[in-house]
Short mmCIF file of C-alpha atoms in Angstrom, two decimals:
data_model
loop_
_atom_site.label_atom_id
_atom_site.label_comp_id
_atom_site.label_asym_id
_atom_site.label_seq_id
_atom_site.Cartn_x
_atom_site.Cartn_y
_atom_site.Cartn_z
CA MET A 1 -21.49 73.37 97.22
CA GLU A 2 -17.91 73.92 98.33
CA LEU A 3 -14.84 71.95 97.35
CA GLY A 4 -11.70 71.79 99.39
CA SER A 5 -8.40 70.73 97.86
CA ILE A 6 -8.90 67.61 95.73
CA LEU A 7 -5.25 66.62 95.98
CA GLN A 8 -5.42 66.99 99.73
CA PHE A 9 -8.54 64.83 99.86
CA LEU A 10 -6.82 62.05 97.89
CA GLU A 11 -3.77 62.07 100.16
CA ASN A 12 -3.57 59.01 102.39
CA LYS A 13 -6.92 57.69 101.10
CA SER A 14 -7.74 54.11 100.14
CA ILE A 15 -9.97 53.62 97.09
CA LEU A 16 -11.62 50.44 95.80
CA ILE A 17 -12.21 50.43 92.04
CA THR A 18 -14.32 47.67 90.50
CA GLY A 19 -14.02 46.69 86.84
CA ALA A 20 -10.36 47.69 87.04
CA THR A 21 -9.39 46.47 83.55
CA GLY A 22 -12.09 48.59 81.87
CA PHE A 23 -11.43 51.67 79.72
CA LEU A 24 -12.48 54.34 82.24
CA ALA A 25 -11.09 52.46 85.23
CA LYS A 26 -7.58 52.38 83.76
CA ILE A 27 -7.66 56.12 83.10
CA LEU A 28 -8.86 56.71 86.68
CA VAL A 29 -6.06 54.53 88.12
CA GLU A 30 -3.43 56.34 86.03
CA LYS A 31 -4.74 59.79 86.94
CA VAL A 32 -4.88 59.20 90.68
CA LEU A 33 -1.42 57.62 90.81
CA ARG A 34 0.09 60.42 88.72
CA VAL A 35 -1.41 63.45 90.48
CA GLN A 36 -1.34 62.15 94.05
CA PRO A 37 1.54 59.74 94.72
CA ASN A 38 0.80 60.05 98.44
CA LEU A 39 -2.42 58.14 98.02
CA LYS A 40 -2.48 55.32 100.55
CA LYS A 41 -3.87 52.43 98.49
CA LEU A 42 -5.77 51.50 95.34
CA TYR A 43 -7.65 48.21 95.66
CA LEU A 44 -8.38 47.02 92.12
CA LEU A 45 -11.15 44.43 91.85
CA LEU A 46 -10.88 42.30 88.73
CA ARG A 47 -12.07 38.93 87.59
CA ALA A 48 -9.42 36.29 88.28
CA LYS A 49 -9.29 32.87 89.91
CA ASP A 50 -6.51 33.86 92.33
CA ALA A 51 -4.01 36.59 93.27
CA LYS A 52 -1.41 35.32 90.79
CA SER A 53 -3.86 35.55 87.88
CA ALA A 54 -5.03 38.96 89.11
CA THR A 55 -1.44 40.24 89.25
CA HIS A 56 -0.86 38.96 85.72
CA ARG A 57 -3.90 40.92 84.54
CA LEU A 58 -2.69 44.03 86.40
CA ASN A 59 0.70 43.94 84.67
CA ASN A 60 -0.60 43.06 81.20
CA GLU A 61 -3.98 44.75 80.97
CA ILE A 62 -3.44 47.85 83.12
CA ILE A 63 0.12 48.95 83.96
CA GLY A 64 1.53 47.48 80.74
CA LYS A 65 -0.62 49.75 78.57
CA ASP A 66 0.74 52.76 76.70
CA LEU A 67 -1.65 54.86 78.82
CA PHE A 68 0.88 54.63 81.68
CA ARG A 69 3.88 55.90 79.71
CA VAL A 70 3.77 59.37 81.32
CA LEU A 71 3.82 57.79 84.78
CA LYS A 72 6.64 55.45 83.68
CA GLU A 73 8.68 58.40 82.41
CA LYS A 74 8.06 60.22 85.68
CA LEU A 75 9.05 57.32 87.96
CA GLY A 76 11.62 55.51 85.83
CA THR A 77 13.07 52.49 87.59
CA ASN A 78 10.95 53.20 90.68
CA LEU A 79 7.72 52.29 88.85
CA ASN A 80 7.52 48.66 89.98
CA SER A 81 8.14 49.40 93.66
CA PHE A 82 5.66 52.30 93.52
CA VAL A 83 2.98 50.10 91.93
CA SER A 84 3.53 47.26 94.41
CA GLU A 85 3.28 49.71 97.31
CA LYS A 86 0.18 51.57 96.09
CA ILE A 87 -1.86 48.89 94.31
CA THR A 88 -3.42 45.76 95.76
CA VAL A 89 -5.15 43.47 93.26
CA VAL A 90 -8.40 41.92 94.47
CA PRO A 91 -9.61 38.78 92.66
CA GLY A 92 -13.41 38.93 92.72
CA ASP A 93 -16.71 39.18 90.89
CA ILE A 94 -19.34 41.88 91.50
CA SER A 95 -22.13 39.57 90.34
CA LEU A 96 -21.66 37.66 93.63
CA GLU A 97 -22.40 38.58 97.25
CA ASP A 98 -19.42 40.18 99.01
CA LEU A 99 -18.00 40.75 95.52
CA GLY A 100 -16.88 37.12 95.41
CA LEU A 101 -13.92 37.81 97.72
CA LYS A 102 -12.43 34.50 98.87
CA ASP A 103 -9.45 35.92 100.76
CA PHE A 104 -10.92 36.60 104.23
CA ILE A 105 -7.92 38.64 105.43
CA LEU A 106 -7.96 40.86 102.33
CA ARG A 107 -11.73 41.26 102.61
CA GLU A 108 -11.42 42.45 106.23
CA GLU A 109 -8.60 44.82 105.28
CA ILE A 110 -10.75 46.45 102.60
CA LEU A 111 -13.79 46.68 104.87
CA ASN A 112 -11.69 48.43 107.52
CA GLN A 113 -9.52 50.64 105.30
CA VAL A 114 -11.40 51.80 102.23
CA ASP A 115 -12.54 55.44 102.07
CA VAL A 116 -14.08 55.54 98.58
CA ILE A 117 -15.59 52.96 96.23
CA VAL A 118 -15.91 53.64 92.49
CA ASN A 119 -18.08 51.05 90.75
CA LEU A 120 -17.02 50.87 87.11
CA ALA A 121 -17.65 47.16 86.58
CA ALA A 122 -20.20 46.53 83.82
CA THR A 123 -20.79 44.90 80.51
CA THR A 124 -21.34 47.63 77.91
CA ASN A 125 -22.25 45.23 75.10
CA PHE A 126 -25.64 46.26 73.65
CA ASP A 127 -26.17 42.66 72.58
CA GLU A 128 -25.13 40.87 75.78
CA ARG A 129 -26.70 37.70 77.18
CA TYR A 130 -29.47 38.73 79.57
CA ASP A 131 -28.18 36.57 82.43
CA VAL A 132 -24.69 38.10 82.14
CA ALA A 133 -25.93 41.69 81.87
CA LEU A 134 -28.39 41.24 84.75
CA GLY A 135 -25.66 39.76 86.95
CA LEU A 136 -23.15 42.55 86.31
CA ASN A 137 -25.17 45.68 85.58
CA THR A 138 -28.15 45.13 87.88
CA PHE A 139 -27.28 42.81 90.76
CA GLY A 140 -23.63 43.87 90.60
CA ALA A 141 -24.78 47.38 91.58
CA LYS A 142 -26.72 45.90 94.50
CA TYR A 143 -23.80 43.78 95.73
CA VAL A 144 -21.38 46.70 95.53
CA LEU A 145 -23.81 48.82 97.59
CA ASN A 146 -24.23 46.02 100.15
CA PHE A 147 -20.45 45.75 100.43
CA ALA A 148 -20.13 49.54 100.77
CA LYS A 149 -22.52 49.51 103.74
CA LYS A 150 -20.08 47.24 105.59
CA CYS A 151 -17.07 49.52 105.04
CA VAL A 152 -16.54 51.26 108.36
CA ARG A 153 -14.58 54.25 106.99
CA LEU A 154 -16.44 54.71 103.71
CA LYS A 155 -17.08 58.32 102.78
CA VAL A 156 -18.75 57.92 99.38
CA LEU A 157 -19.73 55.38 96.73
CA ILE A 158 -19.61 56.52 93.10
CA HIS A 159 -21.73 54.32 90.83
CA VAL A 160 -21.04 54.89 87.12
CA SER A 161 -24.11 54.26 84.97
CA THR A 162 -24.97 55.65 81.51
CA ALA A 163 -27.06 58.61 80.37
CA TYR A 164 -28.85 56.28 77.95
CA VAL A 165 -30.87 54.66 80.74
CA SER A 166 -33.35 57.23 79.36
CA GLY A 167 -33.96 54.95 76.38
CA GLU A 168 -35.24 56.70 73.26
CA ARG A 169 -36.86 59.58 75.13
CA GLY A 170 -36.68 62.97 73.39
CA GLY A 171 -36.59 66.53 74.67
CA LEU A 172 -34.72 67.61 77.79
CA ILE A 173 -33.73 64.55 79.83
CA LEU A 174 -33.42 65.47 83.49
CA GLU A 175 -30.89 64.28 86.06
CA SER A 176 -33.59 62.43 87.96
CA PRO A 177 -33.68 58.95 89.54
CA TYR A 178 -35.78 55.91 88.61
CA GLY A 179 -38.27 54.39 91.02
CA ILE A 180 -37.93 50.70 91.81
CA SER A 181 -40.49 49.45 89.25
CA GLU A 182 -40.62 52.45 86.93
CA THR A 183 -40.75 51.75 83.19
CA LEU A 184 -40.25 53.98 80.16
CA ASN A 185 -43.49 53.01 78.42
CA GLY A 186 -45.79 52.78 81.44
CA THR A 187 -46.03 48.98 81.32
CA LEU A 188 -46.75 47.67 84.79
CA GLY A 189 -45.24 44.62 86.44
CA LEU A 190 -41.49 45.18 86.29
CA ASP A 191 -40.01 43.30 89.25
CA ILE A 192 -36.24 42.90 89.35
CA GLU A 193 -36.27 39.73 91.48
CA THR A 194 -38.77 38.22 89.03
CA GLU A 195 -36.42 39.06 86.16
CA LYS A 196 -33.64 37.18 87.95
CA ARG A 197 -35.89 34.17 88.54
CA LEU A 198 -37.06 34.11 84.89
CA VAL A 199 -33.44 34.17 83.70
CA GLU A 200 -32.42 31.31 86.00
CA GLU A 201 -35.43 29.21 84.98
CA LYS A 202 -34.78 29.78 81.29
CA VAL A 203 -31.09 28.88 81.49
CA ASN A 204 -31.82 25.79 83.60
CA ASP A 205 -34.53 24.71 81.17
CA PHE A 206 -32.17 25.01 78.18
CA ARG A 207 -29.48 23.00 79.96
CA ALA A 208 -31.97 20.31 80.98
CA LYS A 209 -32.89 19.93 77.31
CA GLY A 210 -29.23 19.53 76.34
CA ALA A 211 -28.85 22.85 74.53
CA THR A 212 -25.31 23.88 73.57
CA GLU A 213 -23.72 27.00 75.09
CA GLU A 214 -23.94 28.65 71.69
CA GLU A 215 -27.69 27.99 71.56
CA ILE A 216 -28.15 29.26 75.13
CA THR A 217 -26.15 32.40 74.35
CA SER A 218 -28.28 33.17 71.30
CA ALA A 219 -31.51 32.54 73.19
CA MET A 220 -30.46 34.66 76.19
CA LYS A 221 -29.50 37.55 73.91
CA ASP A 222 -32.95 37.42 72.34
CA PHE A 223 -34.62 37.11 75.75
CA GLY A 224 -32.81 40.20 77.07
CA LEU A 225 -33.92 42.23 74.07
CA GLU A 226 -37.49 40.99 74.47
CA ARG A 227 -37.62 41.97 78.19
CA ALA A 228 -36.00 45.35 77.55
CA ARG A 229 -38.45 46.27 74.78
CA MET A 230 -41.40 45.06 76.84
CA TYR A 231 -40.69 47.84 79.34
CA GLY A 232 -39.61 50.53 76.88
CA TRP A 233 -35.82 50.23 76.72
CA PRO A 234 -34.11 49.66 73.33
CA ASN A 235 -31.52 47.09 74.40
CA THR A 236 -30.35 44.83 77.22
CA TYR A 237 -27.45 47.08 78.21
CA VAL A 238 -29.43 50.21 79.10
CA PHE A 239 -32.29 48.17 80.58
CA THR A 240 -30.02 46.35 83.03
CA LYS A 241 -28.14 49.58 83.87
CA ALA A 242 -31.47 51.29 84.63
CA MET A 243 -32.47 48.45 86.96
CA GLY A 244 -29.08 48.76 88.67
CA GLU A 245 -29.84 52.43 89.36
CA MET A 246 -33.28 51.47 90.72
CA LEU A 247 -31.76 49.05 93.23
CA ILE A 248 -29.22 51.61 94.42
CA GLU A 249 -31.86 54.32 94.89
CA HIS A 250 -34.15 51.87 96.69
CA LEU A 251 -31.54 50.33 99.00
CA LYS A 252 -28.96 53.04 99.73
CA GLU A 253 -30.59 54.30 102.98
CA ASN A 254 -28.23 56.90 104.54
CA GLU A 255 -25.14 56.00 102.52
CA SER A 256 -23.45 58.78 100.56
CA VAL A 257 -23.99 57.54 96.99
CA VAL A 258 -23.48 59.40 93.72
CA ILE A 259 -24.86 58.09 90.41
CA LEU A 260 -22.84 59.39 87.49
CA ARG A 261 -24.21 59.04 83.96
CA PRO A 262 -21.71 59.65 81.13
CA THR A 263 -22.98 59.94 77.57
CA ILE A 264 -20.94 58.48 74.67
CA VAL A 265 -17.36 58.23 75.94
CA THR A 266 -14.57 58.99 73.47
CA SER A 267 -10.75 59.12 73.51
CA THR A 268 -8.84 61.27 75.98
CA PHE A 269 -8.87 65.00 75.29
CA LYS A 270 -5.77 65.95 77.25
CA GLU A 271 -4.61 63.53 79.97
CA PRO A 272 -2.36 61.73 80.32
CA PHE A 273 -1.99 62.60 76.62
CA PRO A 274 -4.54 63.29 73.85
CA GLY A 275 -6.15 60.53 71.82
CA TRP A 276 -5.71 57.44 73.98
CA VAL A 277 -8.44 54.93 73.29
CA GLU A 278 -8.94 51.24 73.81
CA GLY A 279 -11.50 49.22 71.91
CA ILE A 280 -13.71 50.29 69.03
CA ARG A 281 -16.95 51.51 70.55
CA THR A 282 -20.17 53.13 69.29
CA ILE A 283 -19.30 55.93 66.84
CA ASP A 284 -15.79 54.53 66.35
CA SER A 285 -17.27 51.50 64.56
CA LEU A 286 -18.79 53.91 62.06
CA ALA A 287 -15.52 55.82 61.60
CA VAL A 288 -13.50 52.63 61.03
CA GLY A 289 -16.11 51.20 58.65
CA TYR A 290 -16.17 54.46 56.70
CA GLY A 291 -12.40 54.82 56.55
CA LYS A 292 -12.04 51.22 55.29
CA GLY A 293 -14.55 51.92 52.52
CA LYS A 294 -17.12 49.48 53.93
CA LEU A 295 -19.57 52.16 55.03
CA THR A 296 -20.72 54.34 52.14
CA VAL A 297 -24.31 54.80 53.25
CA PHE A 298 -25.95 55.14 56.64
CA LEU A 299 -29.06 56.58 58.13
CA GLY A 300 -29.94 59.12 60.78
CA ASP A 301 -30.99 62.70 61.44
CA LEU A 302 -28.07 64.83 60.28
CA GLN A 303 -29.26 67.83 62.30
CA ALA A 304 -29.70 65.93 65.57
CA ALA A 305 -27.24 66.54 68.39
CA LEU A 306 -24.77 63.81 69.24
CA ASP A 307 -23.66 63.70 72.87
CA LEU A 308 -19.97 62.90 73.26
CA ILE A 309 -17.59 63.33 76.19
CA PRO A 310 -13.84 62.54 76.32
CA ALA A 311 -12.86 59.81 78.77
CA ASP A 312 -10.51 61.97 80.85
CA PHE A 313 -13.39 64.42 81.45
CA VAL A 314 -15.49 61.56 82.84
CA VAL A 315 -12.65 60.50 85.12
CA ASN A 316 -12.18 64.07 86.36
CA SER A 317 -15.91 64.31 87.12
CA ILE A 318 -15.69 61.08 89.14
CA ILE A 319 -12.83 62.46 91.23
CA VAL A 320 -14.49 65.85 91.80
CA ALA A 321 -17.82 64.19 92.71
CA MET A 322 -16.15 61.94 95.29
CA VAL A 323 -14.64 64.98 97.00
CA ALA A 324 -17.87 67.00 96.84
CA HIS A 325 -20.01 64.23 98.36
CA ALA A 326 -17.69 62.62 100.89
CA ASN A 327 -19.81 62.10 104.01
CA GLN A 328 -22.63 64.10 102.37
CA PRO A 329 -25.67 61.85 101.73
CA SER A 330 -27.77 63.21 98.85
CA ASP A 331 -29.97 62.18 95.95
CA VAL A 332 -27.78 63.78 93.32
CA ILE A 333 -27.31 62.36 89.82
CA TYR A 334 -24.75 63.78 87.42
CA GLN A 335 -25.19 63.52 83.66
CA VAL A 336 -21.76 64.09 82.17
CA GLY A 337 -22.04 65.00 78.51
CA SER A 338 -21.95 67.85 76.01
CA SER A 339 -25.33 68.15 74.26
CA ALA A 340 -26.65 70.86 76.63
CA SER A 341 -23.60 73.13 76.56
CA ASN A 342 -21.50 72.30 73.49
CA PRO A 343 -23.44 70.02 71.12
CA ILE A 344 -21.98 68.38 68.05
CA ARG A 345 -24.37 67.33 65.26
CA ASN A 346 -24.36 64.18 63.14
CA VAL A 347 -23.66 66.32 60.06
CA ASP A 348 -20.44 67.52 61.73
CA LEU A 349 -19.35 63.92 62.23
CA GLN A 350 -20.02 63.19 58.57
CA GLU A 351 -17.89 66.19 57.58
CA TYR A 352 -15.00 65.41 59.94
CA GLY A 353 -14.82 61.81 58.73
CA TYR A 354 -14.69 62.90 55.10
CA ARG A 355 -12.05 65.57 55.74
CA TYR A 356 -9.82 63.27 57.77
CA PHE A 357 -9.89 60.17 55.57
CA SER A 358 -9.61 62.25 52.37
CA GLN A 359 -6.36 63.79 53.66
CA LYS A 360 -5.07 60.68 55.45
CA PRO A 361 -6.64 57.68 53.70
CA TRP A 362 -6.84 54.28 55.34
CA ILE A 363 -4.22 51.86 54.03
CA ASN A 364 -5.80 48.50 53.23
CA LYS A 365 -4.20 45.08 53.64
CA ASP A 366 -2.72 45.34 50.12
CA GLY A 367 -0.92 48.53 51.09
CA LYS A 368 -3.16 50.74 48.96
CA PRO A 369 -4.98 53.88 50.18
CA VAL A 370 -8.78 53.63 50.38
CA LYS A 371 -10.53 56.46 48.57
CA VAL A 372 -13.63 57.77 50.33
CA ALA A 373 -16.57 59.86 49.18
CA LYS A 374 -18.83 61.71 51.57
CA ALA A 375 -21.14 59.09 53.09
CA LEU A 376 -24.74 59.19 51.95
CA VAL A 377 -27.01 59.57 54.98
CA LEU A 378 -30.66 58.58 54.57
CA GLY A 379 -33.33 60.17 56.73
CA ASP A 380 -35.58 57.20 57.56
CA MET A 381 -35.66 53.40 57.64
CA ALA A 382 -37.90 53.10 54.56
CA SER A 383 -35.37 55.06 52.46
CA PHE A 384 -32.55 52.95 53.82
CA GLU A 385 -34.28 49.66 53.04
CA ARG A 386 -35.13 50.83 49.47
CA TYR A 387 -31.56 51.94 48.91
CA MET A 388 -30.07 48.68 50.18
CA THR A 389 -32.45 46.62 48.01
CA PHE A 390 -31.81 48.44 44.73
CA ARG A 391 -28.16 49.32 45.30
CA TYR A 392 -26.85 46.10 46.84
CA LEU A 393 -29.27 43.24 47.50
CA LEU A 394 -30.39 42.80 43.86
CA LEU A 395 -26.77 42.99 42.73
CA LEU A 396 -25.77 40.45 45.39
CA LYS A 397 -28.51 38.07 44.23
CA GLY A 398 -27.39 38.43 40.63
CA LEU A 399 -23.76 37.85 41.57
CA GLU A 400 -24.75 34.73 43.47
CA VAL A 401 -26.44 33.26 40.40
CA VAL A 402 -23.59 34.20 38.02
CA ASN A 403 -21.04 32.93 40.51
CA VAL A 404 -22.65 29.49 40.58
CA ALA A 405 -22.90 29.38 36.78
CA LEU A 406 -19.23 30.34 36.34
CA CYS A 407 -17.81 27.99 38.95
CA LYS A 408 -17.34 30.72 41.57
CA TYR A 409 -15.31 32.98 39.25
CA PHE A 410 -16.73 36.05 41.07
CA GLN A 411 -16.41 34.51 44.53
CA GLY A 412 -14.12 37.29 45.84
CA THR A 413 -16.42 40.07 44.60
CA TYR A 414 -19.47 38.28 45.96
CA LEU A 415 -17.98 37.72 49.42
CA ASN A 416 -16.69 41.31 49.60
CA LEU A 417 -20.12 42.74 48.74
CA ARG A 418 -21.90 40.42 51.16
CA SER A 419 -19.45 41.44 53.90
CA LYS A 420 -20.19 45.13 53.29
CA ILE A 421 -23.96 44.54 53.37
CA ASN A 422 -23.76 42.48 56.57
CA PHE A 423 -21.53 45.10 58.21
CA VAL A 424 -23.89 48.01 57.47
CA THR A 425 -27.03 46.03 58.35
CA ARG A 426 -25.57 44.95 61.69
CA LEU A 427 -24.53 48.49 62.60
CA VAL A 428 -27.98 49.82 61.74
CA GLU A 429 -29.68 47.10 63.81
CA LEU A 430 -27.43 47.81 66.80
CA TYR A 431 -27.53 51.61 66.74
CA LYS A 432 -30.98 52.28 65.26
CA PRO A 433 -32.40 53.59 68.58
CA TYR A 434 -29.70 56.28 68.67
CA LEU A 435 -29.54 57.27 64.99
CA PHE A 436 -32.63 59.43 65.36
CA PHE A 437 -32.10 60.28 69.03
CA VAL A 438 -33.34 63.81 69.70
CA GLY A 439 -32.85 64.03 73.46
CA ILE A 440 -30.69 66.64 75.16
CA PHE A 441 -29.16 65.62 78.47
CA ASP A 442 -29.76 68.23 81.13
CA ASP A 443 -26.59 68.82 83.15
CA MET A 444 -27.59 71.44 85.73
CA ASN A 445 -26.29 69.32 88.61
CA THR A 446 -23.07 68.70 86.71
CA GLU A 447 -22.72 72.41 85.98
CA ARG A 448 -22.97 73.15 89.71
CA LEU A 449 -20.16 70.67 90.24
CA ARG A 450 -18.11 72.39 87.53
CA MET A 451 -18.80 75.78 89.11
CA ALA A 452 -17.61 74.51 92.49
CA LEU A 453 -14.44 73.26 90.78
CA ARG A 454 -13.83 76.61 89.08
CA GLU A 455 -14.32 78.45 92.35
CA SER A 456 -11.88 76.12 94.11
CA GLY A 457 -9.02 77.83 92.29
CA ALA A 458 -5.63 76.29 91.60
CA GLU A 459 -6.76 72.72 90.84
CA ALA A 460 -9.50 73.68 88.36
CA ASP A 461 -7.38 73.00 85.26
CA LEU A 462 -6.01 69.72 86.62
CA PHE A 463 -9.53 68.28 87.05
CA CYS A 464 -11.40 70.14 84.28
CA PHE A 465 -14.42 68.40 82.72
CA ASP A 466 -16.16 71.33 81.01
CA PRO A 467 -17.11 70.39 77.42
CA LYS A 468 -17.32 74.07 76.45
CA CYS A 469 -13.53 74.09 76.09
CA ILE A 470 -13.67 71.51 73.26
CA LYS A 471 -13.40 72.63 69.63
CA TRP A 472 -14.94 69.59 68.01
CA ASP A 473 -13.29 69.95 64.60
CA GLU A 474 -9.82 70.14 66.15
CA TYR A 475 -10.61 67.28 68.53
CA PHE A 476 -11.80 64.93 65.79
CA LEU A 477 -9.22 65.81 63.14
CA ASN A 478 -6.17 66.07 65.40
CA ILE A 479 -6.95 63.82 68.37
CA HIS A 480 -9.82 61.33 68.18
CA LEU A 481 -9.64 59.96 64.62
CA PRO A 482 -5.82 59.67 64.68
CA GLY A 483 -6.18 57.86 68.02
CA ILE A 484 -8.68 55.39 66.56
CA VAL A 485 -6.51 54.68 63.51
CA LYS A 486 -3.44 54.19 65.73
CA TYR A 487 -5.36 51.75 67.94
CA VAL A 488 -6.58 49.66 64.99
CA PHE A 489 -3.13 49.47 63.38
CA LYS A 490 -1.08 48.80 66.51
#
C-alpha cells in the first residue's frame, strides 16, 4: 500500500459528510478545513426541514462550537466568508431513498461534483427505538451506498461502523466482514427486509389501537432488544450497525468502499487541541457518576482490557483511508482501537478516576467538594446483586417505612439514596455486556495503513492515529477527565 500526499489529495476535492452535527463529523469538518483550505467543497448532510433550518444548525451546532476556535483564530474576520465558500448545508435524511434530498438542483450538483462520501450518520443510543435504529443504522447505510453509486466522480465511500458489531465475542476479533444473514449465535432466519416489515407492522398495530407515542417508544425499545438478543447481539445499536455492514458488503458491487470500525471513542488527544469532548458517552458516564459521589460500587473484570481511541485519531484514520482507497475497490475493514497494541485495563481506569477526583474533587450544587473513595468493583453479577440488597435496598425499604411514619421527615435522604440506586442499576443494565468483555480487536489492516502513513514522510505527524504514542495515565489525568469535567460544568 502506498500513500501519496494527503494534503494534495484533499486539494480541490468535494466531500459529502452525513450526520454532520455528530461528534466525529464535527472534528472531521474542522480538521479538513484547517489543514487544507484549498478544499473545493464540504457538503454537510443534516436533518432539517429546509436550507434556512440547516444553516441555523450549521452555525449553532457546528461552527459555533469551541472546537472551531483554532480555525477562528487562524482566519479571524475571514471566517464567515471562508465557511460560506467552502461549506454547503444539505437538508436531508439518510433513512430515506436519495437521502431525502428535496432540492433537485443541489442533488444534481452533489451527484456530479462529489469525490468522497463519509457516512457518519447514526444513532449510537444503546437503548434506541428499533424502528429508528433500523432506519438510520441499517437502511441508512444502504441508502448512502445507493446514492454513492450514482455519483459520477466518486472515488471512495467511507462507512463508519463500530468494532462492537462483534457483540460479546471473546478472544482475537478479526477485521472480517459479515455475510448477509450471518448471526453471532448461529440462529438461522435473519432477514433484514423481514425485520423492516416486522417493525412497520408493529408500529402500525400500536397506532391502530390508539397507543400513545410514549407507549410505542417503550414497546419499540423492548422489541429491538428482543430481536438483537435473538440473533446474538447484546443491544439494538450494535445489531442494527451489523446489519448495515451486511447490506454494504452485499450490495457494493465494484464501488470502492471502506468500512471503518472504531472502538470506544474518547476526547481529542491532540487536535485541534487536547480534551475536546461533546456529550457524556460510555465510560464518561461512569467517571461523572463516580466524581459526583453517586457511583461507589460497580462490577466488571478489573484485569480485562478496555479498548479506547481518541476522536482525533479516528478522524485521521478516516482521512488516511480515503486517500489509500480512492479508486481502489477492496474488501478491507479497519478496526481502529488500542487493545491490540496499547491496551488499558479496567483497573487502570479505577486508579485514574481515584487519583484525579481525590486531587481535584467535584464541586456539588452546594459549592462543596465531593470526597471520593476508591470504587469497589465486584467480579460477578451475583456479588453485585448481594451487595446492592444488603448495602442499599434493605436500607431504602427501611427508610421508606420510617419516612411514611414520620410524615416524610427523611424524604431528602430517601430520594437521594433511591436516585443513587437507580443510577447504578441503570448503568449496569446498559453496559453489562461490556463490563466483562474479554475480546481484543485485531488491527493488522489498520497497522498496514499506519505503516503506509509513516512511510509517506512529512505528513505522518499531521495525520497520526497510532495508539502506541498514548501514555494513558497522562491522557486521563491531564486531558480526558479535565475535558469531561469542563464539558459538564460549561
